[in-house]
PDB file of C-alpha atoms and ligand atoms in Angstrom:
ATOM      1  CA  MET A   8     -15.275 -30.046 -59.825  1.00  0.00           C
ATOM      2  CA  ALA A   9     -14.890 -26.272 -60.155  1.00  0.00           C
ATOM      3  CA  SER A  10     -11.921 -25.355 -62.291  1.00  0.00           C
ATOM      4  CA  ILE A  11      -9.475 -22.650 -61.257  1.00  0.00           C
ATOM      5  CA  SER A  12      -9.235 -19.307 -63.001  1.00  0.00           C
ATOM      6  CA  LYS A  13      -8.394 -16.789 -60.293  1.00  0.00           C
ATOM      7  CA  ALA A  14      -5.147 -15.772 -58.670  1.00  0.00           C
ATOM      8  CA  VAL A  15      -4.862 -13.608 -55.574  1.00  0.00           C
ATOM      9  CA  ILE A  16      -1.661 -11.664 -55.006  1.00  0.00           C
ATOM     10  CA  PRO A  17      -1.254  -9.991 -51.615  1.00  0.00           C
ATOM     11  CA  ALA A  18       0.681  -6.760 -52.217  1.00  0.00           C
ATOM     12  CA  ALA A  19       0.054  -4.634 -49.167  1.00  0.00           C
ATOM     13  CA  GLY A  20       3.312  -5.102 -47.256  1.00  0.00           C
ATOM     14  CA  LEU A  21       5.132  -1.998 -46.110  1.00  0.00           C
ATOM     15  CA  GLY A  22       8.460  -3.201 -47.450  1.00  0.00           C
ATOM     16  CA  THR A  23      10.325  -1.739 -44.505  1.00  0.00           C
ATOM     17  CA  ARG A  24      13.358  -3.937 -45.217  1.00  0.00           C
ATOM     18  CA  PHE A  25      13.976  -1.918 -48.366  1.00  0.00           C
ATOM     19  CA  LEU A  26      13.643   1.593 -46.996  1.00  0.00           C
ATOM     20  CA  PRO A  27      14.219   4.200 -48.285  1.00  0.00           C
ATOM     21  CA  ALA A  28      13.541   2.636 -51.732  1.00  0.00           C
ATOM     22  CA  THR A  29      10.043   1.745 -50.567  1.00  0.00           C
ATOM     23  CA  LYS A  30       9.246   5.080 -48.969  1.00  0.00           C
ATOM     24  CA  ALA A  31       7.021   6.189 -51.846  1.00  0.00           C
ATOM     25  CA  MET A  32       6.781   2.973 -53.865  1.00  0.00           C
ATOM     26  CA  PRO A  33       5.474  -0.500 -53.025  1.00  0.00           C
ATOM     27  CA  LYS A  34       8.184  -3.131 -52.658  1.00  0.00           C
ATOM     28  CA  GLU A  35       6.433  -5.176 -55.354  1.00  0.00           C
ATOM     29  CA  MET A  36       7.585  -2.535 -57.849  1.00  0.00           C
ATOM     30  CA  LEU A  37      11.292  -2.982 -57.107  1.00  0.00           C
ATOM     31  CA  PRO A  38      12.968  -4.026 -60.348  1.00  0.00           C
ATOM     32  CA  VAL A  39      14.388  -7.515 -60.669  1.00  0.00           C
ATOM     33  CA  VAL A  40      16.808  -6.823 -63.546  1.00  0.00           C
ATOM     34  CA  ASP A  41      14.386  -4.737 -65.645  1.00  0.00           C
ATOM     35  CA  LYS A  42      10.914  -5.849 -64.584  1.00  0.00           C
ATOM     36  CA  PRO A  43       9.131  -5.129 -61.318  1.00  0.00           C
ATOM     37  CA  ALA A  44       9.006  -8.202 -59.091  1.00  0.00           C
ATOM     38  CA  ILE A  45       5.214  -8.239 -59.279  1.00  0.00           C
ATOM     39  CA  GLN A  46       5.247  -8.672 -63.049  1.00  0.00           C
ATOM     40  CA  TYR A  47       7.121 -11.983 -62.751  1.00  0.00           C
ATOM     41  CA  VAL A  48       4.429 -13.166 -60.354  1.00  0.00           C
ATOM     42  CA  VAL A  49       1.548 -12.143 -62.621  1.00  0.00           C
ATOM     43  CA  GLU A  50       3.333 -13.807 -65.558  1.00  0.00           C
ATOM     44  CA  GLU A  51       3.610 -16.990 -63.530  1.00  0.00           C
ATOM     45  CA  ALA A  52      -0.120 -16.969 -62.764  1.00  0.00           C
ATOM     46  CA  VAL A  53      -0.935 -16.398 -66.424  1.00  0.00           C
ATOM     47  CA  ALA A  54       1.428 -19.190 -67.500  1.00  0.00           C
ATOM     48  CA  ALA A  55      -0.575 -21.535 -65.247  1.00  0.00           C
ATOM     49  CA  GLY A  56      -3.789 -20.445 -66.968  1.00  0.00           C
ATOM     50  CA  LEU A  57      -4.958 -17.933 -64.360  1.00  0.00           C
ATOM     51  CA  THR A  58      -5.793 -14.704 -66.162  1.00  0.00           C
ATOM     52  CA  ASP A  59      -8.097 -13.230 -63.535  1.00  0.00           C
ATOM     53  CA  VAL A  60      -5.813 -11.633 -60.959  1.00  0.00           C
ATOM     54  CA  LEU A  61      -6.849  -9.873 -57.777  1.00  0.00           C
ATOM     55  CA  MET A  62      -4.233  -7.765 -56.043  1.00  0.00           C
ATOM     56  CA  VAL A  63      -4.767  -7.023 -52.394  1.00  0.00           C
ATOM     57  CA  THR A  64      -3.027  -3.708 -52.061  1.00  0.00           C
ATOM     58  CA  GLY A  65      -2.149  -1.207 -49.396  1.00  0.00           C
ATOM     59  CA  ARG A  66      -0.776   2.290 -49.543  1.00  0.00           C
ATOM     60  CA  ASN A  67       0.980   3.422 -52.725  1.00  0.00           C
ATOM     61  CA  LYS A  68      -1.135   1.232 -54.949  1.00  0.00           C
ATOM     62  CA  THR A  69      -1.029   3.835 -57.700  1.00  0.00           C
ATOM     63  CA  ALA A  70       2.321   2.662 -59.052  1.00  0.00           C
ATOM     64  CA  LEU A  71       1.016  -0.924 -59.242  1.00  0.00           C
ATOM     65  CA  GLU A  72      -2.153   0.088 -61.062  1.00  0.00           C
ATOM     66  CA  ASN A  73      -0.216   2.292 -63.458  1.00  0.00           C
ATOM     67  CA  HIS A  74       2.221  -0.477 -64.258  1.00  0.00           C
ATOM     68  CA  PHE A  75      -0.540  -2.762 -65.498  1.00  0.00           C
ATOM     69  CA  ASP A  76      -2.407   0.003 -67.315  1.00  0.00           C
ATOM     70  CA  ARG A  77      -1.940   1.712 -70.683  1.00  0.00           C
ATOM     71  CA  VAL A  78       0.395   4.677 -70.847  1.00  0.00           C
ATOM     72  CA  ALA A  79      -0.709   6.418 -73.995  1.00  0.00           C
ATOM     73  CA  GLU A  80       1.991   9.135 -74.259  1.00  0.00           C
ATOM     74  CA  LEU A  81       4.799   6.603 -73.932  1.00  0.00           C
ATOM     75  CA  GLU A  82       3.189   4.240 -76.447  1.00  0.00           C
ATOM     76  CA  TYR A  83       2.692   7.113 -78.872  1.00  0.00           C
ATOM     77  CA  THR A  84       6.286   8.337 -78.538  1.00  0.00           C
ATOM     78  CA  LEU A  85       7.779   4.874 -79.015  1.00  0.00           C
ATOM     79  CA  GLU A  86       5.520   4.219 -81.985  1.00  0.00           C
ATOM     80  CA  ALA A  87       6.448   7.552 -83.595  1.00  0.00           C
ATOM     81  CA  LYS A  88      10.130   6.666 -83.136  1.00  0.00           C
ATOM     82  CA  GLY A  89       9.526   3.240 -84.613  1.00  0.00           C
ATOM     83  CA  ASP A  90      10.970   1.626 -81.474  1.00  0.00           C
ATOM     84  CA  LEU A  91       8.739  -1.414 -81.642  1.00  0.00           C
ATOM     85  CA  ALA A  92      10.892  -3.570 -79.380  1.00  0.00           C
ATOM     86  CA  LYS A  93      10.456  -1.146 -76.483  1.00  0.00           C
ATOM     87  CA  LEU A  94       6.780  -0.672 -77.330  1.00  0.00           C
ATOM     88  CA  LYS A  95       6.333  -4.415 -76.996  1.00  0.00           C
ATOM     89  CA  ARG A  96       8.041  -4.354 -73.569  1.00  0.00           C
ATOM     90  CA  VAL A  97       5.731  -1.545 -72.446  1.00  0.00           C
ATOM     91  CA  ASN A  98       2.603  -3.337 -73.589  1.00  0.00           C
ATOM     92  CA  GLU A  99       3.513  -6.725 -72.135  1.00  0.00           C
ATOM     93  CA  SER A 100       2.358  -5.829 -68.643  1.00  0.00           C
ATOM     94  CA  THR A 101      -0.775  -4.075 -69.922  1.00  0.00           C
ATOM     95  CA  ASP A 102      -2.040  -7.010 -71.922  1.00  0.00           C
ATOM     96  CA  LEU A 103      -1.026  -9.720 -69.490  1.00  0.00           C
ATOM     97  CA  ALA A 104      -4.152 -10.366 -67.436  1.00  0.00           C
ATOM     98  CA  ASP A 105      -7.453  -9.024 -66.224  1.00  0.00           C
ATOM     99  CA  ILE A 106      -6.298  -7.332 -63.029  1.00  0.00           C
ATOM    100  CA  HIS A 107      -8.542  -6.237 -60.161  1.00  0.00           C
ATOM    101  CA  TYR A 108      -7.658  -4.458 -56.950  1.00  0.00           C
ATOM    102  CA  VAL A 109      -8.987  -4.493 -53.429  1.00  0.00           C
ATOM    103  CA  ARG A 110      -7.522  -2.646 -50.466  1.00  0.00           C
ATOM    104  CA  GLN A 111      -6.541  -4.533 -47.371  1.00  0.00           C
ATOM    105  CA  GLY A 112      -7.262  -1.644 -45.010  1.00  0.00           C
ATOM    106  CA  ASP A 113      -5.661  -2.608 -41.714  1.00  0.00           C
ATOM    107  CA  PRO A 114      -2.517  -4.640 -42.298  1.00  0.00           C
ATOM    108  CA  LYS A 115      -3.592  -7.537 -40.082  1.00  0.00           C
ATOM    109  CA  GLY A 116      -1.555 -10.293 -41.693  1.00  0.00           C
ATOM    110  CA  LEU A 117      -1.517 -12.651 -44.663  1.00  0.00           C
ATOM    111  CA  GLY A 118      -4.663 -14.489 -43.536  1.00  0.00           C
ATOM    112  CA  HIS A 119      -6.498 -11.173 -43.366  1.00  0.00           C
ATOM    113  CA  ALA A 120      -5.250 -10.194 -46.851  1.00  0.00           C
ATOM    114  CA  VAL A 121      -6.552 -13.477 -48.278  1.00  0.00           C
ATOM    115  CA  LEU A 122      -9.891 -12.971 -46.557  1.00  0.00           C
ATOM    116  CA  ARG A 123     -10.236  -9.662 -48.413  1.00  0.00           C
ATOM    117  CA  ALA A 124     -10.431 -11.700 -51.636  1.00  0.00           C
ATOM    118  CA  ARG A 125     -13.606 -13.483 -50.558  1.00  0.00           C
ATOM    119  CA  MET A 126     -16.103 -11.422 -52.578  1.00  0.00           C
ATOM    120  CA  HIS A 127     -14.030 -11.560 -55.739  1.00  0.00           C
ATOM    121  CA  VAL A 128     -13.231 -15.271 -55.522  1.00  0.00           C
ATOM    122  CA  GLY A 129     -16.702 -16.551 -54.667  1.00  0.00           C
ATOM    123  CA  HIS A 130     -17.110 -20.311 -54.452  1.00  0.00           C
ATOM    124  CA  GLU A 131     -14.225 -21.575 -56.576  1.00  0.00           C
ATOM    125  CA  PRO A 132     -10.800 -22.852 -55.664  1.00  0.00           C
ATOM    126  CA  PHE A 133      -8.139 -20.198 -56.282  1.00  0.00           C
ATOM    127  CA  ALA A 134      -4.405 -19.648 -56.175  1.00  0.00           C
ATOM    128  CA  VAL A 135      -2.464 -17.330 -53.876  1.00  0.00           C
ATOM    129  CA  LEU A 136       0.968 -16.139 -54.973  1.00  0.00           C
ATOM    130  CA  LEU A 137       3.276 -14.199 -52.677  1.00  0.00           C
ATOM    131  CA  GLY A 138       5.505 -11.682 -54.380  1.00  0.00           C
ATOM    132  CA  ASP A 139       8.660 -12.330 -52.344  1.00  0.00           C
ATOM    133  CA  ASP A 140       9.140 -15.730 -53.970  1.00  0.00           C
ATOM    134  CA  LEU A 141       9.934 -15.852 -57.665  1.00  0.00           C
ATOM    135  CA  ILE A 142       9.689 -19.251 -59.321  1.00  0.00           C
ATOM    136  CA  ASP A 143      11.749 -19.810 -62.447  1.00  0.00           C
ATOM    137  CA  ALA A 144       9.463 -19.985 -65.481  1.00  0.00           C
ATOM    138  CA  ARG A 145      11.363 -23.090 -66.628  1.00  0.00           C
ATOM    139  CA  ASP A 146      10.283 -25.032 -63.517  1.00  0.00           C
ATOM    140  CA  PRO A 147       6.499 -24.824 -63.467  1.00  0.00           C
ATOM    141  CA  LEU A 148       5.176 -25.254 -59.945  1.00  0.00           C
ATOM    142  CA  LEU A 149       1.752 -23.654 -59.962  1.00  0.00           C
ATOM    143  CA  SER A 150       0.353 -25.768 -62.779  1.00  0.00           C
ATOM    144  CA  ARG A 151       1.544 -28.898 -60.934  1.00  0.00           C
ATOM    145  CA  MET A 152      -0.263 -27.681 -57.792  1.00  0.00           C
ATOM    146  CA  ILE A 153      -3.445 -26.938 -59.738  1.00  0.00           C
ATOM    147  CA  GLU A 154      -3.327 -30.419 -61.237  1.00  0.00           C
ATOM    148  CA  GLU A 155      -3.098 -31.947 -57.722  1.00  0.00           C
ATOM    149  CA  GLN A 156      -5.898 -29.721 -56.436  1.00  0.00           C
ATOM    150  CA  GLN A 157      -8.183 -30.856 -59.211  1.00  0.00           C
ATOM    151  CA  LYS A 158      -7.268 -34.484 -58.685  1.00  0.00           C
ATOM    152  CA  ARG A 159      -7.593 -34.564 -54.893  1.00  0.00           C
ATOM    153  CA  ASN A 160     -10.108 -31.765 -54.313  1.00  0.00           C
ATOM    154  CA  ALA A 161      -7.806 -30.733 -51.457  1.00  0.00           C
ATOM    155  CA  THR A 162      -5.926 -27.634 -50.367  1.00  0.00           C
ATOM    156  CA  ILE A 163      -2.421 -27.550 -51.840  1.00  0.00           C
ATOM    157  CA  VAL A 164       0.665 -25.663 -50.648  1.00  0.00           C
ATOM    158  CA  ALA A 165       4.154 -25.501 -52.126  1.00  0.00           C
ATOM    159  CA  LEU A 166       6.921 -26.876 -49.921  1.00  0.00           C
ATOM    160  CA  LEU A 167      10.663 -26.476 -50.163  1.00  0.00           C
ATOM    161  CA  GLU A 168      13.358 -28.234 -48.183  1.00  0.00           C
ATOM    162  CA  VAL A 169      15.320 -25.511 -46.405  1.00  0.00           C
ATOM    163  CA  ASP A 170      18.328 -25.445 -44.124  1.00  0.00           C
ATOM    164  CA  PRO A 171      17.019 -26.148 -40.579  1.00  0.00           C
ATOM    165  CA  ASP A 172      18.665 -22.872 -39.534  1.00  0.00           C
ATOM    166  CA  SER A 173      16.190 -20.939 -41.713  1.00  0.00           C
ATOM    167  CA  ILE A 174      12.960 -22.763 -40.867  1.00  0.00           C
ATOM    168  CA  HIS A 175      12.033 -20.011 -38.363  1.00  0.00           C
ATOM    169  CA  LEU A 176      11.378 -17.724 -41.363  1.00  0.00           C
ATOM    170  CA  TYR A 177       8.601 -19.915 -42.783  1.00  0.00           C
ATOM    171  CA  GLY A 178       5.514 -21.933 -42.093  1.00  0.00           C
ATOM    172  CA  ALA A 179       6.802 -25.470 -41.375  1.00  0.00           C
ATOM    173  CA  ALA A 180       4.948 -28.685 -42.191  1.00  0.00           C
ATOM    174  CA  ALA A 181       4.638 -32.099 -40.545  1.00  0.00           C
ATOM    175  CA  VAL A 182       4.089 -34.530 -43.400  1.00  0.00           C
ATOM    176  CA  GLU A 183       3.572 -38.112 -44.428  1.00  0.00           C
ATOM    177  CA  ALA A 184       4.324 -39.694 -47.807  1.00  0.00           C
ATOM    178  CA  THR A 185       1.709 -40.316 -50.507  1.00  0.00           C
ATOM    179  CA  ASP A 186       1.867 -42.562 -53.535  1.00  0.00           C
ATOM    180  CA  GLU A 187       3.334 -39.663 -55.496  1.00  0.00           C
ATOM    181  CA  GLU A 188       6.991 -38.872 -55.149  1.00  0.00           C
ATOM    182  CA  ASP A 189       6.617 -35.079 -55.093  1.00  0.00           C
ATOM    183  CA  VAL A 190       3.415 -34.921 -53.022  1.00  0.00           C
ATOM    184  CA  VAL A 191       3.064 -35.246 -49.246  1.00  0.00           C
ATOM    185  CA  ARG A 192       0.042 -35.172 -46.991  1.00  0.00           C
ATOM    186  CA  ILE A 193       0.272 -32.438 -44.391  1.00  0.00           C
ATOM    187  CA  THR A 194      -0.618 -33.508 -40.883  1.00  0.00           C
ATOM    188  CA  GLY A 195       0.322 -30.273 -39.119  1.00  0.00           C
ATOM    189  CA  LEU A 196       1.581 -26.746 -39.755  1.00  0.00           C
ATOM    190  CA  VAL A 197       3.367 -24.257 -37.528  1.00  0.00           C
ATOM    191  CA  GLU A 198       4.021 -20.634 -38.460  1.00  0.00           C
ATOM    192  CA  LYS A 199       7.679 -19.630 -38.076  1.00  0.00           C
ATOM    193  CA  PRO A 200       8.716 -22.165 -35.402  1.00  0.00           C
ATOM    194  CA  ALA A 201      12.026 -22.066 -33.551  1.00  0.00           C
ATOM    195  CA  LYS A 202      14.427 -24.612 -35.072  1.00  0.00           C
ATOM    196  CA  GLU A 203      14.010 -26.983 -32.116  1.00  0.00           C
ATOM    197  CA  HIS A 204      10.203 -26.943 -32.408  1.00  0.00           C
ATOM    198  CA  ALA A 205       9.962 -27.293 -36.182  1.00  0.00           C
ATOM    199  CA  PRO A 206       8.124 -30.452 -37.275  1.00  0.00           C
ATOM    200  CA  SER A 207      10.461 -30.767 -40.309  1.00  0.00           C
ATOM    201  CA  ASN A 208      12.621 -28.625 -42.548  1.00  0.00           C
ATOM    202  CA  LEU A 209       9.874 -28.483 -45.170  1.00  0.00           C
ATOM    203  CA  ALA A 210       8.945 -24.817 -45.516  1.00  0.00           C
ATOM    204  CA  ILE A 211       5.867 -23.341 -47.144  1.00  0.00           C
ATOM    205  CA  ILE A 212       6.952 -21.147 -50.021  1.00  0.00           C
ATOM    206  CA  GLY A 213       4.578 -18.521 -51.278  1.00  0.00           C
ATOM    207  CA  ARG A 214       2.295 -20.567 -53.533  1.00  0.00           C
ATOM    208  CA  TYR A 215      -1.059 -21.945 -52.404  1.00  0.00           C
ATOM    209  CA  VAL A 216      -4.078 -23.417 -54.173  1.00  0.00           C
ATOM    210  CA  LEU A 217      -6.929 -22.932 -51.742  1.00  0.00           C
ATOM    211  CA  LYS A 218     -10.537 -23.986 -51.531  1.00  0.00           C
ATOM    212  CA  PRO A 219     -13.233 -21.417 -50.754  1.00  0.00           C
ATOM    213  CA  GLU A 220     -13.756 -23.187 -47.392  1.00  0.00           C
ATOM    214  CA  VAL A 221     -10.636 -21.364 -46.217  1.00  0.00           C
ATOM    215  CA  PHE A 222     -12.623 -18.124 -45.919  1.00  0.00           C
ATOM    216  CA  ASP A 223     -14.922 -19.457 -43.186  1.00  0.00           C
ATOM    217  CA  VAL A 224     -11.892 -20.715 -41.298  1.00  0.00           C
ATOM    218  CA  LEU A 225     -10.066 -17.391 -41.684  1.00  0.00           C
ATOM    219  CA  GLU A 226     -13.104 -15.556 -40.306  1.00  0.00           C
ATOM    220  CA  GLN A 227     -12.654 -17.573 -37.120  1.00  0.00           C
ATOM    221  CA  THR A 228      -8.860 -17.437 -36.971  1.00  0.00           C
ATOM    222  CA  GLU A 229      -7.492 -15.469 -34.033  1.00  0.00           C
ATOM    223  CA  PRO A 230      -4.307 -13.444 -34.406  1.00  0.00           C
ATOM    224  CA  GLY A 231      -1.305 -15.764 -34.096  1.00  0.00           C
ATOM    225  CA  LYS A 232       2.431 -15.269 -34.553  1.00  0.00           C
ATOM    226  CA  GLY A 233       3.332 -11.574 -34.492  1.00  0.00           C
ATOM    227  CA  GLY A 234      -0.251 -10.659 -33.557  1.00  0.00           C
ATOM    228  CA  GLU A 235      -1.308 -11.240 -37.185  1.00  0.00           C
ATOM    229  CA  ILE A 236      -4.025 -13.433 -38.697  1.00  0.00           C
ATOM    230  CA  GLN A 237      -1.920 -16.196 -40.169  1.00  0.00           C
ATOM    231  CA  LEU A 238      -2.893 -18.173 -43.261  1.00  0.00           C
ATOM    232  CA  THR A 239      -0.782 -21.027 -41.871  1.00  0.00           C
ATOM    233  CA  ASP A 240      -3.057 -21.249 -38.807  1.00  0.00           C
ATOM    234  CA  ALA A 241      -6.158 -21.510 -41.007  1.00  0.00           C
ATOM    235  CA  LEU A 242      -4.484 -24.232 -43.079  1.00  0.00           C
ATOM    236  CA  GLN A 243      -3.614 -26.105 -39.891  1.00  0.00           C
ATOM    237  CA  VAL A 244      -7.364 -26.241 -39.139  1.00  0.00           C
ATOM    238  CA  LEU A 245      -8.082 -27.563 -42.650  1.00  0.00           C
ATOM    239  CA  ALA A 246      -5.273 -30.128 -42.350  1.00  0.00           C
ATOM    240  CA  ALA A 247      -7.079 -31.620 -39.355  1.00  0.00           C
ATOM    241  CA  ASP A 248     -10.440 -31.597 -41.146  1.00  0.00           C
ATOM    242  CA  GLU A 249     -10.818 -34.669 -43.357  1.00  0.00           C
ATOM    243  CA  ALA A 250     -14.166 -33.429 -44.648  1.00  0.00           C
ATOM    244  CA  SER A 251     -12.457 -30.412 -46.254  1.00  0.00           C
ATOM    245  CA  GLY A 252     -10.275 -32.744 -48.329  1.00  0.00           C
ATOM    246  CA  GLY A 253      -7.183 -32.090 -46.209  1.00  0.00           C
ATOM    247  CA  VAL A 254      -3.987 -30.257 -47.104  1.00  0.00           C
ATOM    248  CA  TYR A 255      -1.261 -31.600 -49.367  1.00  0.00           C
ATOM    249  CA  GLY A 256       2.158 -30.243 -50.219  1.00  0.00           C
ATOM    250  CA  VAL A 257       3.850 -30.301 -53.599  1.00  0.00           C
ATOM    251  CA  VAL A 258       7.570 -30.477 -52.875  1.00  0.00           C
ATOM    252  CA  PHE A 259       9.346 -28.081 -55.211  1.00  0.00           C
ATOM    253  CA  ARG A 260      12.836 -28.958 -56.396  1.00  0.00           C
ATOM    254  CA  GLY A 261      13.229 -26.278 -59.051  1.00  0.00           C
ATOM    255  CA  ARG A 262      14.765 -22.840 -59.114  1.00  0.00           C
ATOM    256  CA  ARG A 263      13.344 -20.260 -56.718  1.00  0.00           C
ATOM    257  CA  TYR A 264      14.559 -16.762 -56.067  1.00  0.00           C
ATOM    258  CA  ASP A 265      13.752 -15.053 -52.814  1.00  0.00           C
ATOM    259  CA  THR A 266      13.425 -11.287 -53.110  1.00  0.00           C
ATOM    260  CA  GLY A 267      12.134 -10.742 -49.584  1.00  0.00           C
ATOM    261  CA  ASP A 268      15.265  -9.258 -48.087  1.00  0.00           C
ATOM    262  CA  LYS A 269      18.175  -7.258 -49.387  1.00  0.00           C
ATOM    263  CA  ILE A 270      20.813  -9.945 -49.711  1.00  0.00           C
ATOM    264  CA  ASP A 271      18.472 -12.459 -51.367  1.00  0.00           C
ATOM    265  CA  TYR A 272      17.174  -9.738 -53.665  1.00  0.00           C
ATOM    266  CA  ILE A 273      20.709  -8.935 -54.823  1.00  0.00           C
ATOM    267  CA  LYS A 274      21.433 -12.640 -55.374  1.00  0.00           C
ATOM    268  CA  ALA A 275      18.224 -13.045 -57.387  1.00  0.00           C
ATOM    269  CA  ILE A 276      19.145 -10.173 -59.680  1.00  0.00           C
ATOM    270  CA  VAL A 277      22.667 -11.477 -60.264  1.00  0.00           C
ATOM    271  CA  GLN A 278      21.439 -15.024 -60.949  1.00  0.00           C
ATOM    272  CA  LEU A 279      18.691 -13.949 -63.332  1.00  0.00           C
ATOM    273  CA  ALA A 280      20.879 -11.426 -65.148  1.00  0.00           C
ATOM    274  CA  CYS A 281      23.651 -14.018 -65.605  1.00  0.00           C
ATOM    275  CA  GLU A 282      21.191 -16.279 -67.392  1.00  0.00           C
ATOM    276  CA  ARG A 283      19.758 -13.619 -69.684  1.00  0.00           C
ATOM    277  CA  GLU A 284      20.842 -13.848 -73.303  1.00  0.00           C
ATOM    278  CA  ASP A 285      21.164 -10.086 -73.632  1.00  0.00           C
ATOM    279  CA  LEU A 286      23.096  -9.505 -70.394  1.00  0.00           C
ATOM    280  CA  GLY A 287      24.730 -12.792 -69.428  1.00  0.00           C
ATOM    281  CA  PRO A 288      27.551 -12.845 -72.015  1.00  0.00           C
ATOM    282  CA  GLU A 289      28.903  -9.547 -70.717  1.00  0.00           C
ATOM    283  CA  LEU A 290      28.021  -9.989 -67.059  1.00  0.00           C
ATOM    284  CA  ARG A 291      29.409 -13.501 -66.486  1.00  0.00           C
ATOM    285  CA  PRO A 292      33.076 -12.817 -67.381  1.00  0.00           C
ATOM    286  CA  TRP A 293      32.937  -9.517 -65.494  1.00  0.00           C
ATOM    287  CA  LEU A 294      31.544 -11.270 -62.435  1.00  0.00           C
ATOM    288  CA  ARG A 295      34.287 -13.899 -62.560  1.00  0.00           C
ATOM    289  CA  SER A 296      37.027 -11.304 -62.644  1.00  0.00           C
ATOM    290  CA  PHE A 297      35.297  -9.176 -60.025  1.00  0.00           C
ATOM    291  CA  VAL A 298      35.056 -12.143 -57.664  1.00  0.00           C
ATOM    292  CA  GLY A 299      38.829 -12.543 -57.970  1.00  0.00           C
ATOM    293  CA  THR A 300      39.283  -9.073 -56.515  1.00  0.00           C
ATOM    294  CA  ILE A 301      37.137  -9.686 -53.419  1.00  0.00           C
ATOM    295  CA  ASP A 302      38.799 -10.446 -50.082  1.00  0.00           C
ATOM    296  CA  GLU A 303      36.865 -12.769 -47.768  1.00  0.00           C
TER     297      GLU A 303
HETATM  298  C1  LIG B  24       4.557 -15.914 -45.268  1.00  0.00           C
HETATM  299  C2  LIG B  24       3.822 -17.048 -44.556  1.00  0.00           C
HETATM  300  C3  LIG B  24       4.773 -18.190 -44.252  1.00  0.00           C
HETATM  301  C4  LIG B  24       5.437 -18.647 -45.531  1.00  0.00           C
HETATM  302  C5  LIG B  24       6.141 -17.453 -46.229  1.00  0.00           C
HETATM  303  C6  LIG B  24       6.667 -17.874 -47.587  1.00  0.00           C
HETATM  304  O1  LIG B  24       5.468 -15.332 -44.369  1.00  0.00           O
HETATM  305  O2  LIG B  24       3.236 -16.548 -43.371  1.00  0.00           O
HETATM  306  O3  LIG B  24       4.072 -19.267 -43.686  1.00  0.00           O
HETATM  307  O4  LIG B  24       6.380 -19.665 -45.255  1.00  0.00           O
HETATM  308  O5  LIG B  24       5.238 -16.373 -46.421  1.00  0.00           O
HETATM  309  O6  LIG B  24       7.388 -16.853 -48.193  1.00  0.00           O
HETATM  310  P1  LIG B  24       6.206 -13.909 -44.667  1.00  0.00           P
HETATM  311  O7  LIG B  24       7.421 -14.252 -45.476  1.00  0.00           O
HETATM  312  O8  LIG B  24       5.229 -13.066 -45.406  1.00  0.00           O
HETATM  313  O9  LIG B  24       6.568 -13.374 -43.332  1.00  0.00           O
END
């Protein structure tokens, strides 16, 4: 079976929830502590063995490209100053992966963004990582999904149990158990259902390991929720198609940080900074005393 070496990262969203910060900069470049969100996602792909990364970009892609490219003047200055620690930080994103870019053109939805990867991906299975979800490096999810993909030759999505009151923000899955405790077979998928129509409270989080068959299905997928071509709708077709190997979910029980809206983004930064060796010791006691000063 074809092994997996490519990751696709859709990065063409307008980031309107973060205006004006995203007026001239893609939301993927917003810093989470001291690294742009997108760098965590590329690091995650690389940690799972995927060093060929395709970013599907939109407007303002320059900042993204620059971030993963050399910046000779800065390197030279830091080297001349002997600041090797900072030089290392600068070079980390440059040396991380082999990064390619394609433009989405019309922003017609996640399914459309994934379809733009067709030429680059070819006939191999591949991973899709969405930048709004950060997965803690200590709780590897993607490598577990890749392992299941290779074993079952199926499409794999990451699922997370969410509060039923938030299921309308996600793709929701109808599932049945398998012989593995953390894997379910998906029998149906609905994009962003109302709470009362959700098949379960298992939500798709932004990690997928897809088979190239998904491209043919996406070509045929009509605009769905929000008038956009939804990846969830294409996966629903594959879930009903035994011949494609079906769709399975790996249920994630590790640490995930949502950076998709302002409040979750702030929480993610506080959580990650509290755990950092260089920042945590000063931040944690400050946070405790600060909390004491807050009125409900
Ligand atoms: C997308 C998908 C949705 C999925 C979510 C995960 O929605 O369409 O099925 O649950 O990502 O983050 P978005 O959050 O881009 O609206």
